[in-house]
Coordinates of N, CA and C in Angstrom, one line a residue:
Chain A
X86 N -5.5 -14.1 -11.1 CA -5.1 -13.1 -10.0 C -5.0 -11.8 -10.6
X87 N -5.5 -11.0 -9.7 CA -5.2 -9.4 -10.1 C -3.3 -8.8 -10.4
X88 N -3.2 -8.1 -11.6 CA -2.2 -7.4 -11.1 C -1.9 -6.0 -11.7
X89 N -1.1 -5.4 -11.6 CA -0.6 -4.1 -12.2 C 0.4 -3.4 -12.4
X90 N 1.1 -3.2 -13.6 CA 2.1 -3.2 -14.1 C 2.1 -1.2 -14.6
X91 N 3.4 -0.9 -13.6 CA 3.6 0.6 -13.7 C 4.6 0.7 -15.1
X92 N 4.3 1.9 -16.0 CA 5.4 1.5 -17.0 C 6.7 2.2 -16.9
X93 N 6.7 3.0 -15.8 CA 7.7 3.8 -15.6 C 7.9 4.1 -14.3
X94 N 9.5 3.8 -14.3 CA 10.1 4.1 -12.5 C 10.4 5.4 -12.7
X95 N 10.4 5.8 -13.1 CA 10.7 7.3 -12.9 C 10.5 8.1 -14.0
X96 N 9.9 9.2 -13.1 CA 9.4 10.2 -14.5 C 9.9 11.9 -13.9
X97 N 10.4 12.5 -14.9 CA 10.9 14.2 -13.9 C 9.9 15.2 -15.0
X98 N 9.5 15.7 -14.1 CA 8.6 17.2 -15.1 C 9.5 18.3 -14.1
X99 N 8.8 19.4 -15.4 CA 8.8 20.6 -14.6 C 8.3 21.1 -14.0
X100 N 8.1 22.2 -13.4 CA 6.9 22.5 -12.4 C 6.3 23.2 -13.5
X101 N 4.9 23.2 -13.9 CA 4.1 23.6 -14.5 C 3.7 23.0 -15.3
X102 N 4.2 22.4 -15.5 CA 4.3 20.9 -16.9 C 3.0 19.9 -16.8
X103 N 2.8 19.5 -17.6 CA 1.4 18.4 -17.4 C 2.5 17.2 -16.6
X104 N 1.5 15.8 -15.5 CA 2.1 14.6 -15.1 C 1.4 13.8 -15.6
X105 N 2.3 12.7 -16.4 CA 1.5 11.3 -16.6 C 2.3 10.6 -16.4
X106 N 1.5 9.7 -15.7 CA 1.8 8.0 -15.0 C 1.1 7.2 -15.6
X107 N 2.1 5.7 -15.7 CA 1.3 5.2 -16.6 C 1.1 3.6 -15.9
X108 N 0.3 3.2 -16.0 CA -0.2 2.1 -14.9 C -1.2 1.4 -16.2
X109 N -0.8 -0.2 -16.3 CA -1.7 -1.1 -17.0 C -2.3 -2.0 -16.1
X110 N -3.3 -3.2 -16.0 CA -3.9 -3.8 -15.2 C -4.0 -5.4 -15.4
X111 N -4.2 -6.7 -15.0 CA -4.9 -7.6 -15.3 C -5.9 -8.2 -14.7
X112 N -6.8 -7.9 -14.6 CA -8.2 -8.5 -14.0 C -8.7 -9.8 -15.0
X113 N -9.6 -10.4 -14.0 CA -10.1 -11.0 -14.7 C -11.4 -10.4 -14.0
X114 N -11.7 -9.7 -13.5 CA -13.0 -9.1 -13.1 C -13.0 -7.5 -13.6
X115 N -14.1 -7.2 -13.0 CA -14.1 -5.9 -12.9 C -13.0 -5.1 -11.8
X116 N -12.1 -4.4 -12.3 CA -11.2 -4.4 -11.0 C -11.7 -2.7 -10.1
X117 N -11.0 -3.0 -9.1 CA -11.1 -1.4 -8.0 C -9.6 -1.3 -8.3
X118 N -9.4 -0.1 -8.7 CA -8.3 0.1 -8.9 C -8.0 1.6 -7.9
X119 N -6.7 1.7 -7.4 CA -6.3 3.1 -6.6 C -5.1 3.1 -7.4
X120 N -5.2 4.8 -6.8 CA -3.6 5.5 -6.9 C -3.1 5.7 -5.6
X121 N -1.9 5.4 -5.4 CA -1.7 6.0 -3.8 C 0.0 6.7 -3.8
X122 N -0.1 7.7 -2.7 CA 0.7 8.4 -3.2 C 1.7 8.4 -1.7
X123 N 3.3 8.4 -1.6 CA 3.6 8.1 -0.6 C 5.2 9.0 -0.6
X124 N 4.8 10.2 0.1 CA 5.7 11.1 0.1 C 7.1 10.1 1.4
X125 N 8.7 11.2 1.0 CA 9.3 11.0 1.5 C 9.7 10.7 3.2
X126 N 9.2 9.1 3.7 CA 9.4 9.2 4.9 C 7.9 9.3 5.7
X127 N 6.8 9.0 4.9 CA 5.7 9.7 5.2 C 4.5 7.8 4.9
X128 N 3.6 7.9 5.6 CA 2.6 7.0 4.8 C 2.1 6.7 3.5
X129 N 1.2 6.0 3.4 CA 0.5 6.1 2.4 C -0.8 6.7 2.4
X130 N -0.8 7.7 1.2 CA -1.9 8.5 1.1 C -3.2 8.3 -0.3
X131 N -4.4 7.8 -0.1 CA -4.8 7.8 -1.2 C -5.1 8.9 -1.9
X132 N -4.9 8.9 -3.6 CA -5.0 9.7 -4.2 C -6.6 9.7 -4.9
X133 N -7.1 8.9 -5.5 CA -8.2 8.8 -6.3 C -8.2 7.0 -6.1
X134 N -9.6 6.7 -6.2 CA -10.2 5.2 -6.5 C -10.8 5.2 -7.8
X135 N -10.6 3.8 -8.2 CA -11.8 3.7 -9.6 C -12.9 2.2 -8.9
X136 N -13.9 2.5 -8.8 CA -14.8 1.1 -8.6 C -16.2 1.2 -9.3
X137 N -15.9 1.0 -10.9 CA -16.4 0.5 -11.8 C -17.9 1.6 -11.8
X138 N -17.7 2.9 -11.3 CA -18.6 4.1 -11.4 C -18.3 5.2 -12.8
X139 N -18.0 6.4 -13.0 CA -17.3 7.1 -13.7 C -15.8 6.3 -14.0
X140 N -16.0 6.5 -15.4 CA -14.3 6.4 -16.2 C -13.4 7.0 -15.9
X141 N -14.0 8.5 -15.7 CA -13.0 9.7 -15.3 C -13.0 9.9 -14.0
X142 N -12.3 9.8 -13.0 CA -12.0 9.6 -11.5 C -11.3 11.0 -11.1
X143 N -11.4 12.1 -10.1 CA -11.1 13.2 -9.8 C -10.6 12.3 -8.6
X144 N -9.0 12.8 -8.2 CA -9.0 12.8 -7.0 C -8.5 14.2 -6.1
X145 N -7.8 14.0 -5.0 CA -7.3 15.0 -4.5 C -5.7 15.2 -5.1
X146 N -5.9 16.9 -4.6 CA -4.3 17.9 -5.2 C -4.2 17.9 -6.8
X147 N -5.4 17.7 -7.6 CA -5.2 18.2 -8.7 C -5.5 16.7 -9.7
X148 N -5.4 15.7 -9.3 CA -5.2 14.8 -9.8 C -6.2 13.9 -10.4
X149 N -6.2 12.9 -11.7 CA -7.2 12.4 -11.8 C -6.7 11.5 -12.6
X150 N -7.3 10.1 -13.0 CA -7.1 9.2 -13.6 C -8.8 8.7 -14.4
X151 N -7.7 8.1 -15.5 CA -9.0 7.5 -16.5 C -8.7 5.7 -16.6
X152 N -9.8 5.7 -16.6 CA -10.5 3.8 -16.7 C -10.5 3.4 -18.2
X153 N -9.1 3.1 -18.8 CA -9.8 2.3 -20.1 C -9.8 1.3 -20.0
X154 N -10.8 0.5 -20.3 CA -11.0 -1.1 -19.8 C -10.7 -1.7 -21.6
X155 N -10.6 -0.9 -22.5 CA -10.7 -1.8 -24.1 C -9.1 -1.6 -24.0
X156 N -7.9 -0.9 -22.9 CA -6.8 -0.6 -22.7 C -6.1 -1.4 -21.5
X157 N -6.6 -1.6 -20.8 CA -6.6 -2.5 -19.8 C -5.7 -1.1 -18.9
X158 N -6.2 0.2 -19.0 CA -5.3 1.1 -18.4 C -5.9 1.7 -17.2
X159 N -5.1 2.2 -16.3 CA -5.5 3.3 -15.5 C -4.0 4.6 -15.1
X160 N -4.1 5.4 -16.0 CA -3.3 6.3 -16.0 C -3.4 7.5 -15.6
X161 N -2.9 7.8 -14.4 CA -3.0 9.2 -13.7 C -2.5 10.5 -14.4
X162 N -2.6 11.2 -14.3 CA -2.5 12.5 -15.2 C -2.5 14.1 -13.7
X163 N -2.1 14.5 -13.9 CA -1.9 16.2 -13.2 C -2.0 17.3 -14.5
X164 N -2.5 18.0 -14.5 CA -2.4 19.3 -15.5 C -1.2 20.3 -15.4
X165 N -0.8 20.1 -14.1 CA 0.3 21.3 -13.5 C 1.3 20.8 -12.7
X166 N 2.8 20.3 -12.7 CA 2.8 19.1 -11.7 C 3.3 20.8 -10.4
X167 N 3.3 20.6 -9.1 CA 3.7 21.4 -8.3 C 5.1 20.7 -7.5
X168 N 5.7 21.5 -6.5 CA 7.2 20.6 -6.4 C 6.9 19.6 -5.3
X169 N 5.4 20.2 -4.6 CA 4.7 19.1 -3.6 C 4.8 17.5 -4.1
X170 N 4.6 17.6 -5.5 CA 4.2 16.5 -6.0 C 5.0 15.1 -6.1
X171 N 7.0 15.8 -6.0 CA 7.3 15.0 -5.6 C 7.4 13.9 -4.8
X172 N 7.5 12.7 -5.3 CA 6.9 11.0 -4.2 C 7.1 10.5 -5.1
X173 N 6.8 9.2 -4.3 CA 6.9 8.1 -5.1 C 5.2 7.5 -5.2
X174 N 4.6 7.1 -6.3 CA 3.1 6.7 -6.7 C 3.1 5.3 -6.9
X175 N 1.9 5.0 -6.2 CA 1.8 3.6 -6.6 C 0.3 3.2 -7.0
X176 N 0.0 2.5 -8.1 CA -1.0 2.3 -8.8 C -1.4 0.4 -8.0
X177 N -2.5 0.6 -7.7 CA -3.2 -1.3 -6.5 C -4.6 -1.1 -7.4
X178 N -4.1 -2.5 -7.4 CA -5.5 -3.2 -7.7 C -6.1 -4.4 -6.3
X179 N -7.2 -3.8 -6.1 CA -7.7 -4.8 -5.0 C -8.1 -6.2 -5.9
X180 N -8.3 -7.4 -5.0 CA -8.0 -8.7 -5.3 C -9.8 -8.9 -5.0
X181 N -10.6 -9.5 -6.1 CA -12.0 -9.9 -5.6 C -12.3 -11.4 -4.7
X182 N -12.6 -11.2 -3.6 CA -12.9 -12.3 -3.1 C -12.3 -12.6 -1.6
X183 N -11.0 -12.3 -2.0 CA -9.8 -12.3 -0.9 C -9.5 -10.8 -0.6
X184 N -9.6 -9.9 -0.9 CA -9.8 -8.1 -1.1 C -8.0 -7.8 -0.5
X185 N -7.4 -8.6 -0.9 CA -5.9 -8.2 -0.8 C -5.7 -6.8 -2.1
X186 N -4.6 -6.4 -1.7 CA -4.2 -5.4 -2.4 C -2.8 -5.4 -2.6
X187 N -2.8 -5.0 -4.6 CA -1.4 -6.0 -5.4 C -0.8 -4.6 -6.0
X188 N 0.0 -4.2 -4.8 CA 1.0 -3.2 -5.9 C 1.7 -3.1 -6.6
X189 N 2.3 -2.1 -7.7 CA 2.4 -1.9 -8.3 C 4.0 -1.7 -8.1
X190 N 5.4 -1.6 -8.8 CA 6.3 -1.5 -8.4 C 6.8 0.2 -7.9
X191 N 6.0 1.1 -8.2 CA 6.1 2.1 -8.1 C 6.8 3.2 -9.2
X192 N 6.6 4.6 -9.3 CA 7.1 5.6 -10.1 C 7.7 6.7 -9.5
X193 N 8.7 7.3 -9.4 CA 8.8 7.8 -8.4 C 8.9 9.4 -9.3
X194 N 8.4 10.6 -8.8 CA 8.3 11.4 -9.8 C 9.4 12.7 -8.9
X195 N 10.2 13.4 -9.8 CA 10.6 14.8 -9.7 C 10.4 15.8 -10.5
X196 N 10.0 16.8 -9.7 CA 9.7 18.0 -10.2 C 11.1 19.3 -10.3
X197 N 10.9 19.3 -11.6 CA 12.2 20.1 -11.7 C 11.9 21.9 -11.5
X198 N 12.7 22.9 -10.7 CA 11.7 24.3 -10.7 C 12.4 25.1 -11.7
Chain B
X207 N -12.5 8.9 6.7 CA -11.3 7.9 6.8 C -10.9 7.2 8.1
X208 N -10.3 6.2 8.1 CA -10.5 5.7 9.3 C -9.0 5.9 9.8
X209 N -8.5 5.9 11.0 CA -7.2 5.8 11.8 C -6.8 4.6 11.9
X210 N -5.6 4.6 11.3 CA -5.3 3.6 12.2 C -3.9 3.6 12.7
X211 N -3.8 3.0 13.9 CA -2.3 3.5 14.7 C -1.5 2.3 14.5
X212 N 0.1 2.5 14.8 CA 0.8 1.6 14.6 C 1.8 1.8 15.5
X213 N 2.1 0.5 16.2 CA 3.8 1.5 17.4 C 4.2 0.1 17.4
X214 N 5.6 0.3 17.1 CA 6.5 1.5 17.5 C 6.7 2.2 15.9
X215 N 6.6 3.4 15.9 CA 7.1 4.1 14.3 C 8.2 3.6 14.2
X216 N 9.4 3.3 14.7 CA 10.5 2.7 14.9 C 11.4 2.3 15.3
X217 N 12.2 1.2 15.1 CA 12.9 0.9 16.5 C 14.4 0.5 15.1
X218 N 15.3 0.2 16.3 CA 16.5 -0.4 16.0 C 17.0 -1.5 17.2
X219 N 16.6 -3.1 16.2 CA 17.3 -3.9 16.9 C 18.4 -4.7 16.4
X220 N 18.9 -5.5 17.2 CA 19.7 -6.5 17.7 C 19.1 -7.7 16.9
X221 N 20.7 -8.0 15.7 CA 19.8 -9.6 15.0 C 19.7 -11.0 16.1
X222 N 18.5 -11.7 15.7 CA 18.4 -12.8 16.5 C 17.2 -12.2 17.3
X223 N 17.2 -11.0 17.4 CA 15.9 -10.7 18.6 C 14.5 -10.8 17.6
X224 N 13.7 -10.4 18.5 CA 12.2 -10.3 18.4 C 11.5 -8.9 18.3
X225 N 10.6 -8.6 16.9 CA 9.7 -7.2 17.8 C 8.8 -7.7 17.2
X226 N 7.5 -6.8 18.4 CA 6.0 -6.8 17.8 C 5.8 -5.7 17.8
X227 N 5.3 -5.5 16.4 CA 4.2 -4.5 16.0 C 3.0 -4.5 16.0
X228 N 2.3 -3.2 16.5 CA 0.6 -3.1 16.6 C -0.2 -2.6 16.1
X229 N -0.9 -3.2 15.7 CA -1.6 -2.1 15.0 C -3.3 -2.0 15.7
X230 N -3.6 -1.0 15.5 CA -4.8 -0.5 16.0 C -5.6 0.3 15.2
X231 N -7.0 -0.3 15.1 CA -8.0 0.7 13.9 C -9.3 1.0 14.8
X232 N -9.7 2.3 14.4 CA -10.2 2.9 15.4 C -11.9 2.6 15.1
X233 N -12.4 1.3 14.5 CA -13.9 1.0 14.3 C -13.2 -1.0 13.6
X234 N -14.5 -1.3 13.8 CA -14.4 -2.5 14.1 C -14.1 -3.4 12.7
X235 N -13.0 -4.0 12.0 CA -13.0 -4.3 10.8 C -13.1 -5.6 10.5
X236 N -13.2 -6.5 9.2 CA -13.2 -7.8 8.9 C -11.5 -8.4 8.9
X237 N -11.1 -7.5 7.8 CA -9.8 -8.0 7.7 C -9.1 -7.3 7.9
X238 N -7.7 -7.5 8.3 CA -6.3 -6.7 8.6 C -5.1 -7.7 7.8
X239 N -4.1 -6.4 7.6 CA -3.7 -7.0 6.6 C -2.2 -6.5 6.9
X240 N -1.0 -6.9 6.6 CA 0.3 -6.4 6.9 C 0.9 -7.1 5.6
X241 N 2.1 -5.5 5.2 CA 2.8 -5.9 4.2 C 4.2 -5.1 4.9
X242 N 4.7 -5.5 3.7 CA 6.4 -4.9 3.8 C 6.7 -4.1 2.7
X243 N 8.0 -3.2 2.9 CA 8.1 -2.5 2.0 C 9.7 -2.2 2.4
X244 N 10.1 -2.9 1.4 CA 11.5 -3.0 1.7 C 12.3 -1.9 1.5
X245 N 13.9 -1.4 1.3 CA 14.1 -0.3 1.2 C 14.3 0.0 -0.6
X246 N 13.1 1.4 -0.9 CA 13.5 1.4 -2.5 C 12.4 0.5 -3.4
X247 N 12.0 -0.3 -2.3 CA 11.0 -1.2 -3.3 C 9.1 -0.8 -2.9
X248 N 8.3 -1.5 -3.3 CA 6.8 -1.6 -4.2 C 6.6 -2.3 -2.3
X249 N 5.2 -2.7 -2.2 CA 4.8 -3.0 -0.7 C 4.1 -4.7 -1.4
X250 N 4.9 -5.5 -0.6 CA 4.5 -6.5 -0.1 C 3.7 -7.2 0.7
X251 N 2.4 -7.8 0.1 CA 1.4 -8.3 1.4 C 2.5 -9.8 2.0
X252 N 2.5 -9.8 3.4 CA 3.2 -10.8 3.9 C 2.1 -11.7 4.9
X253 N 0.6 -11.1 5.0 CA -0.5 -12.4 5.4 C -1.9 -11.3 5.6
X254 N -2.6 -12.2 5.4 CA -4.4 -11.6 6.1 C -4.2 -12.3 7.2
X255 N -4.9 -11.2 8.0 CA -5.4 -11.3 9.4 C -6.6 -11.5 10.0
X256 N -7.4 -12.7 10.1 CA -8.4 -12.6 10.2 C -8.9 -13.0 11.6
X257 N -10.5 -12.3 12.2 CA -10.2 -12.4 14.2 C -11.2 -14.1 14.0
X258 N -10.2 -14.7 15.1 CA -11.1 -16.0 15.2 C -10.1 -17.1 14.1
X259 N -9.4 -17.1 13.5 CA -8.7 -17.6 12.7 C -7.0 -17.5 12.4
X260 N -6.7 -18.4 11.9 CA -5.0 -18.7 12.0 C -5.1 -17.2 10.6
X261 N -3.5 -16.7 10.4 CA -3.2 -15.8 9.2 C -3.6 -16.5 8.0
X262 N -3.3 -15.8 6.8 CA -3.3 -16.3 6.0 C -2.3 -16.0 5.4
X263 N -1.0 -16.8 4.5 CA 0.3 -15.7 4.8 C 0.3 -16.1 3.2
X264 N 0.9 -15.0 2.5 CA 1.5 -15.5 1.4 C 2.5 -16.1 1.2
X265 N 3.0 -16.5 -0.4 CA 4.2 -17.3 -0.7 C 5.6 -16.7 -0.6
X266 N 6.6 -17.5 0.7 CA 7.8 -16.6 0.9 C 7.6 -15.9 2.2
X267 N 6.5 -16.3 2.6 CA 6.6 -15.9 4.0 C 6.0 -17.1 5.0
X268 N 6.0 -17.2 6.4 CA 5.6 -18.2 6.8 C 5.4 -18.1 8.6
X269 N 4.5 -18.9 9.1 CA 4.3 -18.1 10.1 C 5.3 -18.2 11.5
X270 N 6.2 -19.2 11.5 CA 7.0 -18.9 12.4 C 7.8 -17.7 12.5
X271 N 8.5 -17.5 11.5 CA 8.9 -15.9 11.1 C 8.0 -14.6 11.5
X272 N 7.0 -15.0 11.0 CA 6.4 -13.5 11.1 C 4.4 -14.1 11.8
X273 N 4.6 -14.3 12.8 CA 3.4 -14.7 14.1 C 2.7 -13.6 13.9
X274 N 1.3 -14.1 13.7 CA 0.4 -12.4 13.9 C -0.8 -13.3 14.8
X275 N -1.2 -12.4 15.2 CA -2.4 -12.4 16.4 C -3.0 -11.1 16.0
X276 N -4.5 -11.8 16.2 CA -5.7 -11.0 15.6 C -7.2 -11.1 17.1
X277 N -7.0 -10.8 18.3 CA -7.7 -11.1 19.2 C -9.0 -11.0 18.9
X278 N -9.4 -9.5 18.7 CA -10.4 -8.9 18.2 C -10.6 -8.1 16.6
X279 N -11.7 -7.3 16.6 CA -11.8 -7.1 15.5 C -11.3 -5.8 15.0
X280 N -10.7 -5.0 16.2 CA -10.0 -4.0 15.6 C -8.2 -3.8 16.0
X281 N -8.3 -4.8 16.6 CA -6.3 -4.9 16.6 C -5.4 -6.3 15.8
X282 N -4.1 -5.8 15.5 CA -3.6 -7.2 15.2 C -2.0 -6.9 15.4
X283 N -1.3 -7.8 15.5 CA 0.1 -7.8 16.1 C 0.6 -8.6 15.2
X284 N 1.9 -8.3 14.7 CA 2.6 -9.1 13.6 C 4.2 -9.2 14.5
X285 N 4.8 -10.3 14.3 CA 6.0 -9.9 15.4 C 7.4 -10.7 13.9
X286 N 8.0 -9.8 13.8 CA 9.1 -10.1 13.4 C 10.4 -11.2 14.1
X287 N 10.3 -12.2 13.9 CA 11.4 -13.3 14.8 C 12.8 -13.4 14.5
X288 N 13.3 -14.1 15.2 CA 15.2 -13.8 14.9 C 15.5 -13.2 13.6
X289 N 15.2 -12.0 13.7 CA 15.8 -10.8 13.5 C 16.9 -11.1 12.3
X290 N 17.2 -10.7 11.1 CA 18.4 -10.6 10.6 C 18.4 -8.7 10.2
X291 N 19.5 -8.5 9.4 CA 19.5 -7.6 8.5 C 18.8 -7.6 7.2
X292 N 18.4 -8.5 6.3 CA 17.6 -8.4 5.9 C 16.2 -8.1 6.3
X293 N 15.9 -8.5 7.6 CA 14.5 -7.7 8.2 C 14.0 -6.9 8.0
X294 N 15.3 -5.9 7.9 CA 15.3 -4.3 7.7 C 14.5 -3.5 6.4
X295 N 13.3 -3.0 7.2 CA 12.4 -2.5 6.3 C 11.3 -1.8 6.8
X296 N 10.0 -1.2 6.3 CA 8.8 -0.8 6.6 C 8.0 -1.6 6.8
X297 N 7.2 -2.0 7.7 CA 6.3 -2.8 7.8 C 5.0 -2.3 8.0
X298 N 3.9 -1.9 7.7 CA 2.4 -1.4 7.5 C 1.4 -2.3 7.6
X299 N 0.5 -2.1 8.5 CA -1.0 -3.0 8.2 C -1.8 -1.9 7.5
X300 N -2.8 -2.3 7.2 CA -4.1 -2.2 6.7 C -5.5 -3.0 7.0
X301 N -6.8 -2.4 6.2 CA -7.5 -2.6 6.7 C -8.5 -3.4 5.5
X302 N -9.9 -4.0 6.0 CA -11.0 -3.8 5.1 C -11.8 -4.6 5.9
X303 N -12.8 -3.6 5.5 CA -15.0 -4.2 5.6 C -15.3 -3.1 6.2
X304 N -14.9 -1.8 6.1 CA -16.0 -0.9 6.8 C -16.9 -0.5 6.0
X305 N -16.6 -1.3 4.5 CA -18.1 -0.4 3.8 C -17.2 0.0 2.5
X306 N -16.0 0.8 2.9 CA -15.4 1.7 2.0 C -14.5 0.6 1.1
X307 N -14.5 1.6 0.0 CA -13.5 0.0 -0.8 C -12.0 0.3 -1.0
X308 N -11.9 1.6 -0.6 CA -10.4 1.5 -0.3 C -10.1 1.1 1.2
X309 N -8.8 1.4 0.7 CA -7.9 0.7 2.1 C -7.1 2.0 3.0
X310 N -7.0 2.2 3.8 CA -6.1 3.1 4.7 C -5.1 2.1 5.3
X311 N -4.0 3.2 5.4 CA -3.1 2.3 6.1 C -2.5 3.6 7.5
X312 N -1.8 2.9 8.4 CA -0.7 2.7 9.2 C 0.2 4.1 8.7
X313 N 0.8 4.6 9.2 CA 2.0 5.4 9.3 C 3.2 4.8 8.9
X314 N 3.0 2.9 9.6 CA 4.6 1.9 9.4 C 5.0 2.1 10.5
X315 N 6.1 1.2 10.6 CA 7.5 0.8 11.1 C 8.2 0.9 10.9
X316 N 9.3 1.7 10.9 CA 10.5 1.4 10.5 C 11.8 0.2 11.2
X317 N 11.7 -1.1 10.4 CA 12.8 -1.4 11.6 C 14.1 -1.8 11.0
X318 N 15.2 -1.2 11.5 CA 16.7 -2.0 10.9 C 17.3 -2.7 12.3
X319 N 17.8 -3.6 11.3 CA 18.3 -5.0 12.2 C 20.0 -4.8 12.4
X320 N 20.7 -4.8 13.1 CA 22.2 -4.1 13.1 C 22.7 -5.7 13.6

C-alpha cells in the first residue's frame, strides 16, 4: 500500500525566506504524488502533481517540488515564502489500482513579517 | 478543473440525529470518494463510492454509520447516523476518471454534534 510520511508539523519562515517541506513516500509502484494546500477554513487546493513526467514539477503561487525516487522524496520548496502562504500543506500519494488518495498528516506553515 | 458542490457547508446538530451530505460534480465520474478530517488532523478516506455498487468503506468505518448512495454517475450522498460529538468534523468528497490524475475536492462540511 501507498503511503507518505510528512517530516515536519510545523515549520515558521520569514517572509522572504526560502520554504521547505519535507514529504517522504512508500510505493511500491510508480507513484502520483500531489501537494495540496488548504488555507484557513477554506478547501482544498492543489498545488503541483508529480505523475512520473518531469522530476522537477512547477506548480502554482511560486511553488515547486522535486521527485527523488533513489530518495523515496517529494519535497516542496518556495524561493520567497509570502504571508499568503500561510496553511496548512499536505503531501497524497494516489493508491494504484483502487486510485484512493493517502494523506499525509500535514505541515502547517507560518510566515513570520 | 472540475466543480464540485457540496450542501450543506454546515450545519449544527442534535446527537442521536441523522445528516446527509451531497455532493455533486459537474461531468460524469467513475469514482467518488468521501473522507473526514477531523478537527486539527490529516483527511481520512471513510469509503469509495461506486454507481451501480454497495461503498467500499475502509477499516474503522462501516456502513451502518456512515450510508452512502451513489445513484448515478455524478452525485453521491454520505449520511452521518446517530450523531455523537465525536462526529464532529469536516467531511469532503472527491472525485476520479475524468482523465485527470488529480483529484478535486468539495468545499466540505462542517458538522458539530452538540
Amino acid at each position: 500500500a501507498q503511503s507518505v510520511t510528512q517530516l515536519d508539523s510545523h515549520v515558521s519562515v520569514s517572509e522572504g525566506t526560502p520554504v521547505l517541506l519535507r514529504c517522504n513516500y512508500s510505493s511500491s509502484y510508480s507513484p502520483s504524488l500531489f501537494w495540496y494546500v488548504q488555507h484557513p477554513n477554506k478547501g482544498l487546493q492543489l498545488l503541483l502533481k508529480y505523475t512520473s513526467a518531469a522530476t522537477l514539477v512547477k506548480g502554482i503561487n511560486g511553488f515547486e517540488a522535486e521527485f527523488k525516487k533513489s530518495e523515496t522524496s517529494f519535497h516542496l520548496t518556495k524561493p520567497s515564502a509570502h504571508m499568503s502562504d500561510a496553511a496548512e500543506y499536505f503531501c497524497v500519494v494516489r493508491g494504484v489500482g483502487d486510485y484512493k488518495l493517502s494523506f499525509g498528516a500535514g505541515t502547517t506553515v507560518t510566515v513570520r513579517a | 478543473s472540475a466543480v464540485i458542490s457540496q450542501k450543506p457547508s454546515r450545519d449544527i446538530c442534535q446527537r442521536g440525529t441523522s445528516l446527509t451530505i451531497q455532493c455533486q460534480v459537474d461531468s460524469q465520474v467513475t469514482m467518488m470518494f468521501w473522507y473526514r478530517q477531523q478537527p486539527g488532523q490529516s483527511l481520512t478516506l471513510i469509503a469509495t463510492a461506486n454507481q451501480g455498487s454497495e461503498a467500499t468503506y475502509e477499516s474503522g468505518f462501516v456502513i451502518d454509520k456512515f450510508p452512502i448512495s451513489r445513484p448515478n454517475l455524478t452525485f453521491s450522498t454520505l449520511t452521518v447516523s446517530n450523531m455523537s460529538p465525536e462526529d464532529s468534523s469536516i467531511y469532503l468528497c472527491s472525485e476520479y476518471g475524468r482523465g485527470n490524475t488529480e483529484a478535486f475536492f468539495g468545499q466540505g462540511t462542517r458538522l458539530t454534534v452538540v
